């Protein structure tokens, strides 16, 4: 007979979350700085490997996406009793402005409602002031997504922590994107992209499952590369908003993705991206979003 897991007292719950609830959260350096019931204040130290464009020094949007996903999950756990596994159902990111190079990123997440099965969260990512956000997010999480209990049952083996490194590739498509190189993303001849599985992108190590933020980062990278290639853009498009829908757990397998343009205007392009693993007809996640383009004569007005 299986035993019912014991709920953690709030202080112990917060302490367990401070130990990081995901492998990627741990190796990225994400910290839970302050907490209250259903609220989490976190921070992510600036690191050169997080850069998305070395010409500007601005962080890769996927770094912000992954941080907000993790921070939202912390707020959900702080609203619960620590015995139930959670999984991201959807995550919407609105990018307000580029992050200032060299500064840490902070996030304040609030789980403002829970039902028996679903938790609803909102979050703000900022640097110097929460009133001047880098990005805002809303998310839904499934409660009791599986039988694992990461907070109460498992702690990371500190002796085997992988590192986040960006190997040099001056002639590759991500020569100016350390974070994309860190994830090992590569462009295939058929236009799809591949993110190889590695221990550093794990979220839930018990299943194991890929971190939802890593899947979001991969989809965003796929969209940037694909849209720029399709339009022959001289510079990467600027993300405005991104909504990721999580359909299945990303298993310990390589992940593939492609993108299609839904609508193209003079300044704005709408896109849809899909990620899958062993079956392209069974996506693990999809993303819909908008990019800002440089003005190009001859394109239709939005």
C-alpha angles and dihedrals in degrees: 000000000000117000123233111246115247118241115244120236109249097256091050090046091054090047091052090051090049086060086062122254096224137044094234091048089056099047093043089062095241111168132199099221102175136002145188132170106303093355132098131185111194140169137204118203116231112255128177090233089066093062117117098190120024091198091067102020090227117150119255110260089233090064090058091044092052093046093050091048091052094044092049089051090053091054091050092051090049088055092052135053100259097249100096128074117232133203132191113251098180137350126194119196124191112192110215100179140337116280113253109252115249097021126109120247120235130192136196114198129185126193097208099177139017130186127184091279109013137056123198120208140178126194142182125208116202143149114211102005135015087221089065103052128192090201141348128213143190123195145175122215130194113232116218092017093161140347098269122111105198097173098051103029109036141050125180119257099242090202094067105043112144118223133233108240133158112214114215116257107164094174098043129099091256098048089128097039113075093177093055089049090048089058090048092235114173134185116236127215092249092058097258123119129226129211107193117219115255134162092250094068095053119122105175107028094187096067087019106235134168115254110261090227090057091053089050091048090051093050091049092049090049090052094049093049095042097046093046090049094046094050096037089234117185092216133027114271118252116245115238103171138348132191117194121196115198111212104167138005114273103237129206091283137102113277127219130198143179136183137215129196112241098184132359124201136165095271107008133051125189117209142180123208131190131200126197140161123203097356124041089201091061107057119194091207143359131201134201123190152133133253130198113232133197112259111268122187116241099030121121117262117251 
